[in-house]
GROMACS .gro file of C-alpha atoms in nm:
model
  299
    1MET     CA    1   0.000   0.000   0.000
    2ALA     CA    2   0.271   0.249   0.101
    3GLN     CA    3   0.467   0.176  -0.219
    4SER     CA    4   0.164   0.238  -0.442
    5GLU     CA    5   0.088   0.559  -0.253
    6ILE     CA    6   0.439   0.698  -0.294
    7ASP     CA    7   0.428   0.603  -0.661
    8GLU     CA    8   0.115   0.815  -0.695
    9ILE     CA    9   0.293   1.110  -0.533
   10ARG     CA   10   0.582   1.063  -0.775
   11ALA     CA   11   0.332   1.071  -1.062
   12LEU     CA   12   0.182   1.393  -0.924
   13LEU     CA   13   0.526   1.555  -0.915
   14GLN     CA   14   0.608   1.438  -1.268
   15SER     CA   15   0.281   1.584  -1.394
   16LYS     CA   16   0.384   1.927  -1.268
   17PRO     CA   17   0.749   1.974  -1.373
   18ARG     CA   18   0.945   2.258  -1.215
   19PRO     CA   19   0.927   2.577  -1.428
   20VAL     CA   20   1.206   2.830  -1.478
   21GLY     CA   21   1.098   3.157  -1.315
   22TRP     CA   22   1.087   3.217  -0.941
   23THR     CA   23   0.723   3.325  -0.946
   24GLU     CA   24   0.624   3.015  -1.140
   25ARG     CA   25   0.827   2.791  -0.909
   26ARG     CA   26   0.654   2.938  -0.604
   27GLU     CA   27   0.314   2.884  -0.761
   28ARG     CA   28   0.403   2.522  -0.841
   29LEU     CA   29   0.512   2.445  -0.486
   30ASP     CA   30   0.196   2.601  -0.346
   31ALA     CA   31  -0.006   2.389  -0.591
   32ILE     CA   32   0.156   2.053  -0.523
   33GLY     CA   33   0.177   2.115  -0.148
   34SER     CA   34  -0.190   2.201  -0.116
   35VAL     CA   35  -0.340   1.931  -0.341
   36TRP     CA   36  -0.515   1.802  -0.029
   37PRO     CA   37  -0.666   2.079   0.186
   38VAL     CA   38  -0.649   2.133   0.560
   39ALA     CA   39  -0.886   1.919   0.764
   40ASP     CA   40  -1.223   2.081   0.833
   41ASP     CA   41  -1.178   2.074   1.211
   42VAL     CA   42  -0.858   2.282   1.212
   43LYS     CA   43  -0.894   2.648   1.305
   44LEU     CA   44  -0.662   2.893   1.126
   45GLU     CA   45  -0.589   3.249   1.233
   46ALA     CA   46  -0.372   3.507   1.056
   47VAL     CA   47  -0.126   3.692   1.280
   48ASP     CA   48   0.124   3.975   1.238
   49VAL     CA   49   0.464   3.842   1.345
   50SER     CA   50   0.688   4.143   1.387
   51GLY     CA   51   0.570   4.284   1.054
   52LEU     CA   52   0.567   3.947   0.873
   53ARG     CA   53   0.266   3.735   0.786
   54GLY     CA   54   0.213   3.443   1.016
   55GLU     CA   55  -0.056   3.187   1.081
   56TRP     CA   56  -0.173   3.009   1.393
   57SER     CA   57  -0.341   2.671   1.368
   58ILE     CA   58  -0.513   2.466   1.633
   59ALA     CA   59  -0.688   2.132   1.610
   60PRO     CA   60  -0.949   2.004   1.858
   61GLY     CA   61  -0.806   1.871   2.181
   62THR     CA   62  -0.472   2.050   2.153
   63ASP     CA   63  -0.304   2.254   2.426
   64PRO     CA   64  -0.276   2.621   2.316
   65SER     CA   65  -0.004   2.687   2.575
   66ARG     CA   66   0.234   2.467   2.373
   67VAL     CA   67   0.358   2.582   2.032
   68LEU     CA   68   0.531   2.425   1.735
   69MET     CA   69   0.699   2.702   1.535
   70PHE     CA   70   0.765   2.559   1.190
   71PHE     CA   71   0.972   2.706   0.905
   72HIS     CA   72   0.874   2.587   0.557
   73GLY     CA   73   1.116   2.455   0.299
   74GLY     CA   74   1.164   2.567  -0.060
   75GLY     CA   75   1.535   2.631  -0.084
   76TYR     CA   76   1.507   2.980   0.067
   77CYS     CA   77   1.349   3.090  -0.262
   78SER     CA   78   0.998   2.940  -0.255
   79GLY     CA   79   0.754   2.768  -0.024
   80SER     CA   80   0.491   2.940   0.186
   81ILE     CA   81   0.232   2.910   0.458
   82VAL     CA   82  -0.001   2.773   0.189
   83SER     CA   83   0.233   2.504   0.053
   84HIS     CA   84   0.296   2.357   0.397
   85ARG     CA   85  -0.040   2.419   0.565
   86ARG     CA   86  -0.164   2.059   0.557
   87MET     CA   87   0.167   1.924   0.686
   88VAL     CA   88   0.203   2.177   0.967
   89THR     CA   89  -0.156   2.162   1.090
   90GLU     CA   90  -0.145   1.782   1.111
   91ALA     CA   91   0.188   1.804   1.294
   92GLY     CA   92   0.014   2.028   1.545
   93ARG     CA   93  -0.261   1.772   1.585
   94ALA     CA   94  -0.005   1.494   1.638
   95GLY     CA   95   0.184   1.703   1.893
   96ARG     CA   96  -0.140   1.823   2.057
   97MET     CA   97  -0.024   2.184   2.034
   98ARG     CA   98  -0.077   2.507   1.845
   99THR     CA   99   0.139   2.577   1.543
  100LEU     CA  100   0.285   2.900   1.414
  101THR     CA  101   0.409   2.933   1.057
  102LEU     CA  102   0.593   3.230   0.913
  103ALA     CA  103   0.612   3.391   0.571
  104TYR     CA  104   0.981   3.473   0.604
  105ARG     CA  105   1.137   3.677   0.326
  106LEU     CA  106   1.253   3.484   0.021
  107ALA     CA  107   1.558   3.509  -0.204
  108PRO     CA  108   1.663   3.626  -0.453
  109GLU     CA  109   1.465   3.941  -0.368
  110HIS     CA  110   1.572   3.908  -0.005
  111PRO     CA  111   1.901   3.715   0.022
  112PHE     CA  112   2.077   3.610   0.341
  113PRO     CA  113   2.050   3.729   0.617
  114ALA     CA  114   1.681   3.820   0.563
  115ALA     CA  115   1.532   3.480   0.649
  116TYR     CA  116   1.795   3.428   0.920
  117ASP     CA  117   1.681   3.751   1.088
  118ASP     CA  118   1.311   3.679   1.033
  119VAL     CA  119   1.313   3.351   1.223
  120LEU     CA  120   1.481   3.523   1.518
  121ALA     CA  121   1.209   3.790   1.511
  122ALA     CA  122   0.948   3.513   1.514
  123TRP     CA  123   1.111   3.353   1.818
  124HIS     CA  124   1.109   3.681   2.005
  125PHE     CA  125   0.745   3.732   1.903
  126LEU     CA  126   0.654   3.405   2.073
  127ARG     CA  127   0.854   3.485   2.383
  128ASN     CA  128   0.696   3.831   2.403
  129GLU     CA  129   0.357   3.660   2.388
  130GLY     CA  130   0.451   3.505   2.721
  131ILE     CA  131   0.516   3.153   2.594
  132PRO     CA  132   0.797   2.986   2.790
  133ALA     CA  133   1.089   2.854   2.587
  134GLY     CA  134   1.031   2.509   2.736
  135ARG     CA  135   0.686   2.499   2.580
  136ILE     CA  136   0.810   2.572   2.228
  137ALA     CA  137   0.928   2.320   1.970
  138VAL     CA  138   1.106   2.449   1.660
  139GLY     CA  139   1.083   2.263   1.333
  140GLY     CA  140   1.144   2.292   0.963
  141ASP     CA  141   1.180   2.095   0.644
  142SER     CA  142   1.461   2.125   0.388
  143ALA     CA  143   1.585   2.487   0.398
  144GLY     CA  144   1.345   2.544   0.686
  145GLY     CA  145   1.536   2.282   0.880
  146GLY     CA  146   1.852   2.480   0.819
  147LEU     CA  147   1.679   2.792   0.950
  148ALA     CA  148   1.564   2.607   1.261
  149MET     CA  149   1.920   2.500   1.340
  150ALA     CA  150   2.058   2.845   1.262
  151LEU     CA  151   1.806   2.998   1.502
  152ILE     CA  152   1.898   2.760   1.783
  153SER     CA  153   2.268   2.826   1.728
  154ARG     CA  154   2.205   3.199   1.741
  155LEU     CA  155   2.003   3.172   2.061
  156ARG     CA  156   2.267   2.952   2.222
  157ASP     CA  157   2.545   3.196   2.132
  158ALA     CA  158   2.341   3.484   2.276
  159ARG     CA  159   2.283   3.278   2.592
  160GLU     CA  160   1.908   3.297   2.547
  161GLU     CA  161   1.678   3.016   2.655
  162LEU     CA  162   1.644   2.744   2.393
  163PRO     CA  163   1.333   2.566   2.267
  164ALA     CA  164   1.243   2.236   2.430
  165CYS     CA  165   1.327   2.037   2.118
  166ALA     CA  166   1.374   2.049   1.742
  167TRP     CA  167   1.217   1.855   1.456
  168LEU     CA  168   1.391   1.843   1.118
  169VAL     CA  169   1.242   1.694   0.802
  170SER     CA  170   1.478   1.627   0.509
  171PRO     CA  171   1.704   1.909   0.629
  172TRP     CA  172   1.941   2.090   0.395
  173THR     CA  173   2.242   2.127   0.624
  174ASP     CA  174   2.534   2.169   0.384
  175LEU     CA  175   2.526   2.435   0.111
  176THR     CA  176   2.868   2.319  -0.013
  177MET     CA  177   2.681   2.019  -0.158
  178SER     CA  178   2.944   1.770  -0.047
  179GLY     CA  179   2.704   1.493   0.052
  180SER     CA  180   2.766   1.162  -0.125
  181THR     CA  181   2.395   1.092  -0.180
  182LEU     CA  182   2.365   1.396  -0.406
  183THR     CA  183   2.524   1.157  -0.656
  184THR     CA  184   2.416   0.813  -0.540
  185LYS     CA  185   2.047   0.904  -0.502
  186GLU     CA  186   2.028   1.127  -0.811
  187ALA     CA  187   1.834   0.870  -1.012
  188VAL     CA  188   1.567   0.799  -0.749
  189ASP     CA  189   1.499   1.148  -0.608
  190PRO     CA  190   1.218   1.314  -0.809
  191ILE     CA  191   1.258   1.658  -0.650
  192ILE     CA  192   1.606   1.763  -0.536
  193HIS     CA  193   1.915   1.758  -0.758
  194LYS     CA  194   2.258   1.913  -0.721
  195GLN     CA  195   2.225   2.158  -1.010
  196TYR     CA  196   1.898   2.288  -0.863
  197LEU     CA  197   2.052   2.322  -0.517
  198ASN     CA  198   2.343   2.520  -0.658
  199ALA     CA  199   2.101   2.762  -0.823
  200LEU     CA  200   1.918   2.805  -0.493
  201ALA     CA  201   2.241   2.862  -0.300
  202GLU     CA  202   2.358   3.120  -0.553
  203ALA     CA  203   2.025   3.304  -0.523
  204TYR     CA  204   2.032   3.296  -0.142
  205LEU     CA  205   2.393   3.383  -0.066
  206PRO     CA  206   2.540   3.727  -0.135
  207ALA     CA  207   2.890   3.746  -0.278
  208GLY     CA  208   3.155   3.680  -0.017
  209ILE     CA  209   2.954   3.448   0.206
  210ASP     CA  210   3.138   3.120   0.259
  211ARG     CA  211   2.908   2.823   0.197
  212LYS     CA  212   3.057   2.666   0.509
  213ASP     CA  213   2.938   2.959   0.720
  214PRO     CA  214   2.747   2.784   1.001
  215ARG     CA  215   2.466   3.040   0.974
  216VAL     CA  216   2.379   2.891   0.634
  217SER     CA  217   2.528   2.541   0.664
  218PRO     CA  218   2.453   2.412   1.016
  219LEU     CA  219   2.653   2.096   0.947
  220TYR     CA  220   2.959   2.309   1.023
  221ALA     CA  221   2.817   2.473   1.336
  222ASP     CA  222   2.916   2.410   1.696
  223LEU     CA  223   2.617   2.200   1.809
  224LYS     CA  224   2.705   2.189   2.178
  225ASP     CA  225   2.406   2.229   2.411
  226PHE     CA  226   2.148   2.195   2.134
  227PRO     CA  227   1.812   2.061   2.255
  228PRO     CA  228   1.687   1.709   2.179
  229THR     CA  229   1.646   1.678   1.803
  230LEU     CA  230   1.446   1.446   1.580
  231ILE     CA  231   1.561   1.413   1.219
  232GLN     CA  232   1.337   1.240   0.964
  233VAL     CA  233   1.462   1.173   0.611
  234GLY     CA  234   1.366   0.943   0.325
  235SER     CA  235   1.594   0.675   0.182
  236ALA     CA  236   1.518   0.801  -0.172
  237GLU     CA  237   1.656   1.151  -0.113
  238THR     CA  238   1.967   1.318  -0.246
  239LEU     CA  239   1.978   1.504   0.087
  240LEU     CA  240   1.994   1.179   0.285
  241ASP     CA  241   2.363   1.233   0.359
  242ASP     CA  242   2.294   1.588   0.483
  243ALA     CA  243   2.066   1.440   0.748
  244VAL     CA  244   2.293   1.149   0.838
  245ARG     CA  245   2.606   1.362   0.872
  246PHE     CA  246   2.421   1.624   1.076
  247ALA     CA  247   2.288   1.356   1.310
  248GLY     CA  248   2.644   1.229   1.354
  249ALA     CA  249   2.777   1.577   1.427
  250ALA     CA  250   2.499   1.640   1.677
  251GLY     CA  251   2.561   1.309   1.849
  252ALA     CA  252   2.933   1.379   1.868
  253ALA     CA  253   2.846   1.707   2.042
  254ASP     CA  254   2.646   1.513   2.305
  255VAL     CA  255   2.309   1.620   2.166
  256LEU     CA  256   2.023   1.378   2.226
  257VAL     CA  257   1.946   1.309   1.860
  258THR     CA  258   1.709   1.063   1.695
  259LEU     CA  259   1.754   0.983   1.325
  260GLU     CA  260   1.473   0.815   1.135
  261ILE     CA  261   1.540   0.699   0.777
  262TRP     CA  262   1.212   0.607   0.609
  263PRO     CA  263   1.236   0.344   0.333
  264HIS     CA  264   1.134   0.457  -0.017
  265MET     CA  265   1.027   0.802   0.102
  266ILE     CA  266   1.110   1.115  -0.093
  267HIS     CA  267   1.192   1.470   0.009
  268ALA     CA  268   0.951   1.607   0.273
  269TRP     CA  269   0.698   1.330   0.212
  270HIS     CA  270   0.494   1.458   0.510
  271LEU     CA  271   0.351   1.721   0.276
  272TRP     CA  272   0.118   1.461   0.125
  273ASN     CA  273   0.006   1.302   0.452
  274ALA     CA  274  -0.360   1.315   0.347
  275HIS     CA  275  -0.288   1.053   0.080
  276LEU     CA  276   0.030   0.893   0.211
  277GLU     CA  277   0.021   0.660   0.509
  278PRO     CA  278   0.396   0.688   0.585
  279GLY     CA  279   0.346   1.065   0.597
  280ARG     CA  280   0.084   1.021   0.868
  281ARG     CA  281   0.303   0.777   1.058
  282ALA     CA  282   0.602   1.012   1.039
  283LEU     CA  283   0.388   1.295   1.176
  284ALA     CA  284   0.267   1.070   1.458
  285SER     CA  285   0.629   0.986   1.544
  286ALA     CA  286   0.723   1.353   1.542
  287GLY     CA  287   0.424   1.439   1.759
  288ALA     CA  288   0.520   1.177   2.015
  289PHE     CA  289   0.880   1.302   2.020
  290ILE     CA  290   0.770   1.662   2.073
  291ARG     CA  291   0.523   1.572   2.347
  292ALA     CA  292   0.797   1.378   2.528
  293HIS     CA  293   1.024   1.683   2.540
  294ILE     CA  294   0.789   1.978   2.592
  295HIS     CA  295   0.805   2.099   2.951
  296ASP     CA  296   0.499   2.115   3.175
  297GLY     CA  297   0.646   2.386   3.394
  298THR     CA  298   0.693   2.756   3.324
  299ARG     CA  299   1.056   2.744   3.213
   0.00000   0.00000   0.00000
């Protein structure tokens, strides 16, 4: 069943090939990410997050005092609240908590450090709302996973309180593109390829920024004192090695890290959870992980 379902998702992606222009690429990702709408019982609410568009979601039976702040993927150049709405709202249901998504600024119109600064502003928005750090989980997929790690590193360096835990889906952790699976998984990954990643990196990074800069490539960051982290990645991804190497680096830094490699799954397969049983199971696993690490106190 799972194999036939993922084959149907592959067919969906092949039916909507990636166009050339940035506007067209953003429209495509919104379209394929929102093929299946948000569940009818989820309540959505627009919010101003330090001058940026944000969105709260809450499903029945969830605890509004706990928040998953999730940063969408799209290579820093596309992706939106719309493209990831189904994935994020169901993650909130699984974690029994509210979610907050952010329309951070996109490259090439807004290159680094725009998104890097926006996610920090979103964190401070939550803290100013009176939500304790220990009741916040930070997550992201692909480039959003990189932003989540960059935020935690920035908070740690500033000696601010850290979120209770982190959840990374198919994270892009190395903008030098040195991962071996960029080659070995090229033929089976229907979404992410090295040439495409290079174009994204060139659009995101201003001249003079080293691709090993830990603010953009968290694989090269000091990961000491990072919170418990769950990494979920598919076996059919060119970014598999980004996830595996990051998990190894986190473990070597004494971070409590859990790495899940899902057989046959493709990049950010959670997006299609409405039609993909492994997507629902991955969200359930993430929800359980988050619930296990969110604090009940007022820290």
